[in-house]
CSV table of C-alpha atoms in Angstrom, one decimal:
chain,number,residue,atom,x,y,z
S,1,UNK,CA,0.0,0.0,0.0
S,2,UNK,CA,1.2,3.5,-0.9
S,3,UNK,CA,2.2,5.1,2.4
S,4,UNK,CA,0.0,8.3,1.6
S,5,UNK,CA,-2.2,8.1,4.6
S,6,UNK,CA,-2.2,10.7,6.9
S,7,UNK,CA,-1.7,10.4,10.6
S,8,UNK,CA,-5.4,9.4,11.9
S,9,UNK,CA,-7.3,12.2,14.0
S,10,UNK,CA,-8.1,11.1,17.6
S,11,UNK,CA,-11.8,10.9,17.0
S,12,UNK,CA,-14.3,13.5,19.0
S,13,UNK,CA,-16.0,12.4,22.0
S,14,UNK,CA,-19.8,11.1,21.4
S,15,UNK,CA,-21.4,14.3,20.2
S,16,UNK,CA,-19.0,16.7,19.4
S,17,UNK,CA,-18.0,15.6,15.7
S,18,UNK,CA,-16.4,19.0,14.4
S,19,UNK,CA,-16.0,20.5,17.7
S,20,UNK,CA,-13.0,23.1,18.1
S,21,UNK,CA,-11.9,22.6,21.6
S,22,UNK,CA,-9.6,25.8,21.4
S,23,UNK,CA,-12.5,28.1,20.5
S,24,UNK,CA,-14.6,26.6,23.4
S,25,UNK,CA,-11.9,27.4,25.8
S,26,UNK,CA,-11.8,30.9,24.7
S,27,UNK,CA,-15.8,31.3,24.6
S,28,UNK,CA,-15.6,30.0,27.9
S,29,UNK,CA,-12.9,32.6,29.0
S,30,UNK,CA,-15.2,34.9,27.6
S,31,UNK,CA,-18.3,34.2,29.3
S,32,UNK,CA,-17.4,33.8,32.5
S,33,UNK,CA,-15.2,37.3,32.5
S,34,UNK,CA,-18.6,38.6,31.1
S,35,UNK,CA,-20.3,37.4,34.2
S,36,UNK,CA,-17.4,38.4,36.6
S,37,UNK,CA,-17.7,42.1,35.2
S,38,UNK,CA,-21.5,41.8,35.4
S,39,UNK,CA,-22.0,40.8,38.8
S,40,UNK,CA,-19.4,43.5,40.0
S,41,UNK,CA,-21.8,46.4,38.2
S,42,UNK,CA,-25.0,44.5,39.8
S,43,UNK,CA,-23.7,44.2,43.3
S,44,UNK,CA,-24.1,48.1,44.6
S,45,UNK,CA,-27.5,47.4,42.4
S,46,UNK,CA,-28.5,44.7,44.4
S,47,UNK,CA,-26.0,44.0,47.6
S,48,UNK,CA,-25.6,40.4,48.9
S,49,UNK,CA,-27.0,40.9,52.8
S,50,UNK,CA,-30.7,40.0,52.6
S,51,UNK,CA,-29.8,36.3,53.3
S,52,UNK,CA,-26.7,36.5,55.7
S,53,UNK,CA,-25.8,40.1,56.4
S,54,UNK,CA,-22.4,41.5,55.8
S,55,UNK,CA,-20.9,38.1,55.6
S,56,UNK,CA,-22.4,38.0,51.9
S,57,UNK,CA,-19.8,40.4,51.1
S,58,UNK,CA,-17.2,38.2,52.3
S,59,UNK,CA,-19.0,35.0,49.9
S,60,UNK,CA,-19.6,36.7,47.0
S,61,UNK,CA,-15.7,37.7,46.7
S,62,UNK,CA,-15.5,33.9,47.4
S,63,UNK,CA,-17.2,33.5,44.2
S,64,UNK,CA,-15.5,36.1,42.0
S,65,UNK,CA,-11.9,35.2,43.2
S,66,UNK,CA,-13.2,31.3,41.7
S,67,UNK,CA,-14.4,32.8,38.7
S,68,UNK,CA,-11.6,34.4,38.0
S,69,UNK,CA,-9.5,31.6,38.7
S,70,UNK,CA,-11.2,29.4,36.2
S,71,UNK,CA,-11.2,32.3,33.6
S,72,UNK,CA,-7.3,31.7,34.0
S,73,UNK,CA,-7.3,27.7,34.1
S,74,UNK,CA,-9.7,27.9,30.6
S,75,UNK,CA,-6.6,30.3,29.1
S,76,UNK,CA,-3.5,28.7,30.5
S,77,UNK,CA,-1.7,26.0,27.9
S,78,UNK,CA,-0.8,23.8,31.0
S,79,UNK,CA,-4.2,22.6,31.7
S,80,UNK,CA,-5.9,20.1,29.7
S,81,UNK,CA,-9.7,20.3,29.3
S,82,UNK,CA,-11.8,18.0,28.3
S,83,UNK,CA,-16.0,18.8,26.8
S,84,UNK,CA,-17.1,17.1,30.1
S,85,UNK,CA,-15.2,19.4,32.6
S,86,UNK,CA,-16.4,22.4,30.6
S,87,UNK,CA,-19.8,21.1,31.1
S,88,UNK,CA,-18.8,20.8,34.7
S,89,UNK,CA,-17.4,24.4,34.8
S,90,UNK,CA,-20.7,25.7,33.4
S,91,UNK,CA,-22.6,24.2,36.0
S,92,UNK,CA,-20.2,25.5,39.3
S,93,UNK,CA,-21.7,28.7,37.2
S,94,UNK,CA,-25.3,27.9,37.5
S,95,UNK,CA,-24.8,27.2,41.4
S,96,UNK,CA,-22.9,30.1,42.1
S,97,UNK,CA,-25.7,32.5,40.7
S,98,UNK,CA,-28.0,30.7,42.2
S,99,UNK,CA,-26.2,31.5,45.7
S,100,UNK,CA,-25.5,35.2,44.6
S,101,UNK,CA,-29.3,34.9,44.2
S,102,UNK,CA,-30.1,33.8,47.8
S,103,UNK,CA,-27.8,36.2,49.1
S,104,UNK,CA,-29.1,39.3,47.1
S,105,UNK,CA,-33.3,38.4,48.8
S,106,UNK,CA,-34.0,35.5,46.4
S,107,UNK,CA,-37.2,36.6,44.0
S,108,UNK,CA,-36.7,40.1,42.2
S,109,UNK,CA,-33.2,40.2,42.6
S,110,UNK,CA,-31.3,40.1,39.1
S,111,UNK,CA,-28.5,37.8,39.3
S,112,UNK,CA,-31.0,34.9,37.7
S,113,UNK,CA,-30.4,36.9,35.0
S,114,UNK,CA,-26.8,35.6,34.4
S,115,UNK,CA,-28.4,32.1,33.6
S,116,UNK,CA,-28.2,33.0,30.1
S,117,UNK,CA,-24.4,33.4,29.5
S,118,UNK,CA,-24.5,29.6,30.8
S,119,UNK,CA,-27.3,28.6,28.6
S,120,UNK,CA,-26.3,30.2,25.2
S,121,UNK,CA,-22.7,28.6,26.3
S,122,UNK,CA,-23.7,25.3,27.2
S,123,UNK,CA,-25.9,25.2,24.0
S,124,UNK,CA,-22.9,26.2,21.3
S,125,UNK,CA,-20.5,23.9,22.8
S,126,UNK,CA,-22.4,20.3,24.0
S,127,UNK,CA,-24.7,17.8,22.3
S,128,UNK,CA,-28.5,18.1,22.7
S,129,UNK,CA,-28.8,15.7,25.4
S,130,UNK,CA,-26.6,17.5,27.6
S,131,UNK,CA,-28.4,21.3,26.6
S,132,UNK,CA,-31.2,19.4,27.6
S,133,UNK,CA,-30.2,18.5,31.5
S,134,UNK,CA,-28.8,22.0,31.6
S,135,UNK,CA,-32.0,23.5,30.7
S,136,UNK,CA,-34.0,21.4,33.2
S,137,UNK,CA,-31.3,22.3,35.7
S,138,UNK,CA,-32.4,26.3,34.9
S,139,UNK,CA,-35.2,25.9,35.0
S,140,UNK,CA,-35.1,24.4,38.9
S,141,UNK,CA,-32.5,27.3,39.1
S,142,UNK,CA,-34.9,29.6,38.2
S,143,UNK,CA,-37.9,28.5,40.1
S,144,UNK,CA,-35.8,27.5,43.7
S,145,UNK,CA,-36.1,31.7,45.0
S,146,UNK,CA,-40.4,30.5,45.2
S,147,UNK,CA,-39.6,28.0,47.2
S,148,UNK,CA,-37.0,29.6,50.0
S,149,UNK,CA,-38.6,33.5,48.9
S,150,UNK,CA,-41.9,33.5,48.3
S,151,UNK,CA,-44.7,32.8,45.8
S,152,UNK,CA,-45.1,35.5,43.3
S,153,UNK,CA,-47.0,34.8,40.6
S,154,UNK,CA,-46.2,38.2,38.7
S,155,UNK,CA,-42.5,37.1,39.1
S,156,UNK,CA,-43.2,33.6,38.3
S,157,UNK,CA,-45.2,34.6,35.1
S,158,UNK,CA,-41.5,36.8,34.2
S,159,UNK,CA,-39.6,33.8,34.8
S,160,UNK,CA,-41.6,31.3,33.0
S,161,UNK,CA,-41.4,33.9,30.0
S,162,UNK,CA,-37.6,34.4,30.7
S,163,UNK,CA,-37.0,31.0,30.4
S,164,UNK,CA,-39.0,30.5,27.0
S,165,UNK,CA,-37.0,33.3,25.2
S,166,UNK,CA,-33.4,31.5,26.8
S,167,UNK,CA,-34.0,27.8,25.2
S,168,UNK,CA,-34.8,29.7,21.5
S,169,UNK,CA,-31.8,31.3,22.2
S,170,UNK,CA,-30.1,28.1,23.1
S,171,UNK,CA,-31.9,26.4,20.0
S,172,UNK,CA,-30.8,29.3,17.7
S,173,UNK,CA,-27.3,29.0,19.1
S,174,UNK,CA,-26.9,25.2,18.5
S,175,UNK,CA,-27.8,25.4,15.3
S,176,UNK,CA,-25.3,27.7,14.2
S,177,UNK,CA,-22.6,26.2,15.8
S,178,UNK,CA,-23.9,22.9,14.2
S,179,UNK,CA,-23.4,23.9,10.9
S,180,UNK,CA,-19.9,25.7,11.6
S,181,UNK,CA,-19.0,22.4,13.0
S,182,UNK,CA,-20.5,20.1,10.0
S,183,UNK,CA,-18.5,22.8,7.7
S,184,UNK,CA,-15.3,22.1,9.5
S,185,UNK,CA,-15.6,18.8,9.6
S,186,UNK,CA,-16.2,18.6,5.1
S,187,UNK,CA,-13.6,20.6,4.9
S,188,UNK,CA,-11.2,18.7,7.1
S,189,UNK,CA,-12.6,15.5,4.9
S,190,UNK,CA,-12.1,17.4,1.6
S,191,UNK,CA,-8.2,18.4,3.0
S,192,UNK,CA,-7.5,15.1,3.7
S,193,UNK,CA,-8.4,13.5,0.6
S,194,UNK,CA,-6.5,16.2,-1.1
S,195,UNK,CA,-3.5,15.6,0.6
S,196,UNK,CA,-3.8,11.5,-0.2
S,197,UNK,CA,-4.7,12.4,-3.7
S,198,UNK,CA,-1.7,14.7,-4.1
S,199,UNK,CA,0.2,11.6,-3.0
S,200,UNK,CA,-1.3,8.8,-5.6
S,201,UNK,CA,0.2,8.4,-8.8
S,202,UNK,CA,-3.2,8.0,-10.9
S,203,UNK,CA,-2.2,5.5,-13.9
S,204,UNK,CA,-0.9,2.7,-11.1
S,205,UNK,CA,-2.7,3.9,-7.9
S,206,UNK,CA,0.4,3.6,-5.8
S,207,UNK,CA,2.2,6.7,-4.2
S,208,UNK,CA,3.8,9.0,-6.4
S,209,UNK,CA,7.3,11.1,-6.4
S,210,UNK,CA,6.2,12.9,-3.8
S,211,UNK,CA,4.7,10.6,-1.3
S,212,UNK,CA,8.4,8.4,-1.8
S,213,UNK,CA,10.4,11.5,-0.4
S,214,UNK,CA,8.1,12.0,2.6
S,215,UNK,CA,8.0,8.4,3.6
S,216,UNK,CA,11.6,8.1,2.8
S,217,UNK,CA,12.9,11.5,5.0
S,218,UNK,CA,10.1,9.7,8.1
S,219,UNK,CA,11.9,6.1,7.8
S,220,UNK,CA,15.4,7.7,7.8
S,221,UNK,CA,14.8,9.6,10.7
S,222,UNK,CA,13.2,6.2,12.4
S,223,UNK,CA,16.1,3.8,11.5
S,224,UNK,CA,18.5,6.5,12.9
S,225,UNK,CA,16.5,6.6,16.4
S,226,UNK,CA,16.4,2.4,16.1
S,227,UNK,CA,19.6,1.7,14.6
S,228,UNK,CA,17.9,-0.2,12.0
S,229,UNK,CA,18.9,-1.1,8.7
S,230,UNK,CA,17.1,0.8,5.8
S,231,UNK,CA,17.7,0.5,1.7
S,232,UNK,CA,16.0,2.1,-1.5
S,233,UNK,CA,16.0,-0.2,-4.9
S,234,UNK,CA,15.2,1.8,-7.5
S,235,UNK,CA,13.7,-0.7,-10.9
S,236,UNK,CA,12.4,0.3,-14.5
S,237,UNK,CA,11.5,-1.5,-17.5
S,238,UNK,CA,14.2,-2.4,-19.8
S,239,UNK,CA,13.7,-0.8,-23.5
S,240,UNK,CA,10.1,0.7,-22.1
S,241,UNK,CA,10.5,3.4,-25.2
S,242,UNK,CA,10.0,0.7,-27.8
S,243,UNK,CA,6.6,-0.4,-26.8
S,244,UNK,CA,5.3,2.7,-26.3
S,245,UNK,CA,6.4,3.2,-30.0
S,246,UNK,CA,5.3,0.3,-31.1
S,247,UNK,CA,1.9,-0.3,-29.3
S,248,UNK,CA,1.0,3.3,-28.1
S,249,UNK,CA,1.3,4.8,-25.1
S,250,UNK,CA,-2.2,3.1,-23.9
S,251,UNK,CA,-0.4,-0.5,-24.0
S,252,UNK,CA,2.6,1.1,-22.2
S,253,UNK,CA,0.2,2.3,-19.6
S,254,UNK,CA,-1.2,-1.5,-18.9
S,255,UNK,CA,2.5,-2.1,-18.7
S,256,UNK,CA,2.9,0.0,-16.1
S,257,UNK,CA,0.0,-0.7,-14.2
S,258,UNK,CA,0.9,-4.6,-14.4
S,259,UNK,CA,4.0,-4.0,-13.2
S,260,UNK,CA,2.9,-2.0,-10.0
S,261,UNK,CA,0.8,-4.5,-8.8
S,262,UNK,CA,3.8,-7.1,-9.6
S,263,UNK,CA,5.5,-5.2,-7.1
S,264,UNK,CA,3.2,-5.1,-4.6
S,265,UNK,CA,2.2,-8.6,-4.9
S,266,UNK,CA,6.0,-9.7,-3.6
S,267,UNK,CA,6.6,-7.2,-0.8
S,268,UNK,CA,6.5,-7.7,2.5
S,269,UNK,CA,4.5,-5.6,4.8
S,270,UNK,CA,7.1,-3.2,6.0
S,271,UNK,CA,8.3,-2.5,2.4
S,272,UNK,CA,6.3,-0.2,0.5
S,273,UNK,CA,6.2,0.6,-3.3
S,274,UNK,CA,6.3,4.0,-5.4
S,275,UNK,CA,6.1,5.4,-8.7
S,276,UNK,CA,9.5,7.8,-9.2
S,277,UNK,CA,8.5,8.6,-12.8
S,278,UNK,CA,7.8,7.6,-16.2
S,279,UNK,CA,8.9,4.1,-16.3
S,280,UNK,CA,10.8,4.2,-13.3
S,281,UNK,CA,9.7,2.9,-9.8
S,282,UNK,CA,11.2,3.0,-6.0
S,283,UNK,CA,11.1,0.6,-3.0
S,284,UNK,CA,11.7,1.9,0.4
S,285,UNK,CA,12.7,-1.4,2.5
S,286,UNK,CA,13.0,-1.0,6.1
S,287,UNK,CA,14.9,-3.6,8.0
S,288,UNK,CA,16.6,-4.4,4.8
S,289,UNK,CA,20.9,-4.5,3.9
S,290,UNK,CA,22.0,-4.5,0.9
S,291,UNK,CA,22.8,-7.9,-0.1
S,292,UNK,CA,18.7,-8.4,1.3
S,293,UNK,CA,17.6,-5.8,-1.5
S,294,UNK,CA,19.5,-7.3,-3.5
S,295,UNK,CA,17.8,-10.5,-3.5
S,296,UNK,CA,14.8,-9.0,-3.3
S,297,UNK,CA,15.5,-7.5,-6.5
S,298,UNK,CA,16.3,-10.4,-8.3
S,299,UNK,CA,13.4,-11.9,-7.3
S,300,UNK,CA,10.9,-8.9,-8.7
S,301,UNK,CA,13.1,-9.6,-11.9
S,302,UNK,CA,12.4,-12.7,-12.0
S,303,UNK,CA,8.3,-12.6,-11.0
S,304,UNK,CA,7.9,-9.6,-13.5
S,305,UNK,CA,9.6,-11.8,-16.2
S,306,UNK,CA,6.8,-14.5,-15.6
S,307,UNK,CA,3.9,-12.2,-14.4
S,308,UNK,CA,3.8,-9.6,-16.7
S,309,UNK,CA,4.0,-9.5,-20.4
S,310,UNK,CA,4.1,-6.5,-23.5
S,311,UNK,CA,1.7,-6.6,-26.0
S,312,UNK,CA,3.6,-9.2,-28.5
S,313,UNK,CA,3.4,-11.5,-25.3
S,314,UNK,CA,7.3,-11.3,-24.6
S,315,UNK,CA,8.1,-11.0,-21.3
S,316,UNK,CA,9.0,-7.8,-19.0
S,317,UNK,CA,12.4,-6.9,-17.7
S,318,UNK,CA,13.0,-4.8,-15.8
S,319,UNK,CA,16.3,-3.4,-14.2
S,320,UNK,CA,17.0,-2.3,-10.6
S,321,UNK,CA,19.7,-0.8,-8.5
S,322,UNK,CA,19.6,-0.8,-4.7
S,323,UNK,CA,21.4,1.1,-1.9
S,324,UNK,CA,21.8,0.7,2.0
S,325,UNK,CA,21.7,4.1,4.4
S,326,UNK,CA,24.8,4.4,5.9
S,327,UNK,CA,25.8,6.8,8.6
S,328,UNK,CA,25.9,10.8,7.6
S,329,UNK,CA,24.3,10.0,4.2
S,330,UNK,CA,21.0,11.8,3.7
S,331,UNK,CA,17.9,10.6,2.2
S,332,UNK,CA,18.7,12.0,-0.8
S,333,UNK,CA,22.3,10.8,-1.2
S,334,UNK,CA,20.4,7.3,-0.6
S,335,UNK,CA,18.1,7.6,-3.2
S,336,UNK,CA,21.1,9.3,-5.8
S,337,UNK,CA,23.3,6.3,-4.8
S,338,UNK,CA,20.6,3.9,-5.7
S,339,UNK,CA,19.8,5.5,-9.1
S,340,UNK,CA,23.4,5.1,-9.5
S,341,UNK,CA,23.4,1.5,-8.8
S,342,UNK,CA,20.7,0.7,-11.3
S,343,UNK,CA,22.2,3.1,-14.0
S,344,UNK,CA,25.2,1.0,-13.3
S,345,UNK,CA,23.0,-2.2,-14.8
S,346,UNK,CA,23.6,-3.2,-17.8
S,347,UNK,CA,20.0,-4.3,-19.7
S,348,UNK,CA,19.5,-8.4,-20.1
C-alpha cells in the first residue's frame, strides 16, 4: 500500500463531531469574565446581605476570586480540558448565581439573569442531550427563590417567559454552531483527501514522487532513532520506449499498471512501493541490507519476467539498482546512490 495516509485524527467524543476545543476554551474565558464584570456592576444594584448580612460580602468575593481563577485555568496551555469538565465548569456557574441569588433576597433580585451566558454557552459547545439536562437544571434554578422566597406569581409569570425566550436562544445558538461544525468537519474531509490524492500516482494507484520523499525523509529519521537497517531499490522496465512506439502509449500504460501491482504482490508488509516517474519505480525497505535488497530485487526480476507480459506476449524486464543508508548519508544521497546502482545495470 502506498504510504499516503495521513496520521489518523483522535476521534471526537460522542457528540461533538467537528468541535474546536480551542475556541470553546476561549468562549468560555469569555463568558465567564462577562459574568465576573456583570455581577461587579449589579452588586451596589443589588448587595448580597438580605440572606446573611455583611458576611455575603465576604462569599460573594469567594465567588469572584473562583471565577476568576477558572477564567485563568480555561486560558493557561498547561491545563488540559476535556467537553465534560467544561460542562462541569458551566454548571459550578449555575450554582454560584444561584447563591449570589439567595444572598441578594432570592425573588426580584437580578443575578438569575446571568443564567443565560450559561445557557447560550452550554448550548454552542455540548450535544443536545446534555443542553437538555442543563435546561431542566435552569429551570429548577430559576424556580428555587419561590420555594425559599416567596410565591409570586407576577414574578413567576416573568420567569416562566424568561426561560421560554433562553431555550430559543439556546436552539438558535446550536444550530449555528452545528453547521460551523458540519462545515469544518467537510472541509477537514475534503483536506484530507486532497493531501492523499496529491500523493497517488493515478495511472498505477500507488504513491507517487512525492509521497516516496516523505515516507523516505520519516523512515530515515526512524532507523536513525532504532539503529535499523534501511535500503531504497530503485527498478524500471528495460527498453520501455519501444513499446510505447510500437503499441502506443495506452499498451505502455497497462504495462505500467501490471507492473505496480507485480511489485506489490512480492513485498512484505514493511516494504512499500512507489512510482518515481515515467517508467521508473522505488522501493523503500525498512529492515533491509544490501545484499537483502538485493535478492529482493532479483526476485521482482524474476516474477515480473513471468507475471507480466508486453503486448507481442514477450516478457517484461526490468532493471534495478539498490542502496543501503549508511551513517551521515541523507535521504537523498540514498536515493542518488541507488539511481546510481541501477544506472550501473547493464540491460538483459
Amino acid at each position: 500500500m502506498p504510504d499516503t495516509e495521513t496520521n489518523p485524527v483522535p476521534p471526537a467524543p460522542d457528540g461533538y463531531l467537528g468541535a474546536d476545543m480551542a475556541l470553546s476554551l476561549r468562549m468560555g474565558s469569555i463568558i465567564w469574565a462577562l459574568g465576573i464584570i456583570l455581577t461587579v456592576v449589579l452588586l451596589p444594584l443589588s448587595p448580597p446581605t438580605a440572606a446573611i448580612g455583611s458576611a455575603g460580602w465576604a462569599l460573594s468575593g469567594l465567588l469572584l476570586a473562583l471565577a476568576l481563577a477558572l477564567v485563568w485555568a480555561l486560558r493557561s496551555p498547561r491545563i488540559q480540558w476535556s467537553y465534560t469538565r467544561l460542562l462541569a465548569s458551566s454548571y459550578v456557574g449555575l450554582v454560584a448565581i444561584v447563591v449570589m441569588q439567595w444572598l441578594a433576597g432570592g425573588v426580584g433580585a437580578p443575578y438569575e439573569r446571568l443564567l443565560l451566558l450559561g445557557v447560550v454557552y452550554v448550548a454552542a459547545i455540548h450535544p443536545p442531550r446534555r443542553i437538555v439536562a442543563f435546561m431542566v437544571m435552569t429551570a429548577l434554578a430559576l424556580g428555587a427563590p419561590f420555594l425559599y422566597d416567596r410565591w409570586d406569581l407576577d414574578a413567576v409569570a416573568a420567569s416562566l417567559a424568561g426561560l421560554i425566550v433562553w431555550i430559543a436562544l439556546a436552539f438558535v445558538a446550536h444550530v449555528m454552531m452545528r453547521g460551523v461544525r458540519s462545515q469544518r468537519v467537510s472541509l477537514r474531509d475534503g483536506e484530507s483527501r486532497a493531501r492523499v490524492e496529491a500523493r497517488l500516482d493515478d495511472l498505477t494507484g500507488i504513491g507517487n514522487r512525492r509521497a516516496f520523499e516523505e515516507a523516505l525523509g520519516d523512515e530515515v529519521a526512524r532507523v536513525r532513532r532504532l539503529g535499523s537497517p534501511l535500503s531504497v531499490a530503485m527498478l524500471d522496465i528495460e527498453q520501455f520506449k519501444s513499446v510505447n512506439d510500437e503499441f502506443g502509449h495506452l499498451e505502455g500504460d497497462e504495462c505500467l499498471r501490471a507492473l505496480a501491482a507485480a511489485f506489490k504482490s512480492q513485498l512484505r508488509a514493511p516494504d512499500r512501493c512507489y512510482r518515481w516517474g515515467g517508467d521508473e519505480f522505488a522501493l523503500v525497505l525498512p529492515g533491509t541490507r544490501d545484499a537483502g535488497a538485493d535478492r529482493l530485487g532479483q526476485r521482482l526480476r524474476e516474477f515480473v519476467a513471468v507475471a507480466c507480459k508486453r503486448p507481442d506476449g514477450e516478457s517484461l524486464l526490468v532493471r534495478y539498482g539498490a542502496a543501503q543508508l549508511e551513517s551521515g548519508m541523507s535521504a537523498e544521497e540514498l536515493v542518488a546512490r541507488a539511481d546510481l546502482s541501477l544506472g550501473a545495470r547493464l540491460p538483459g
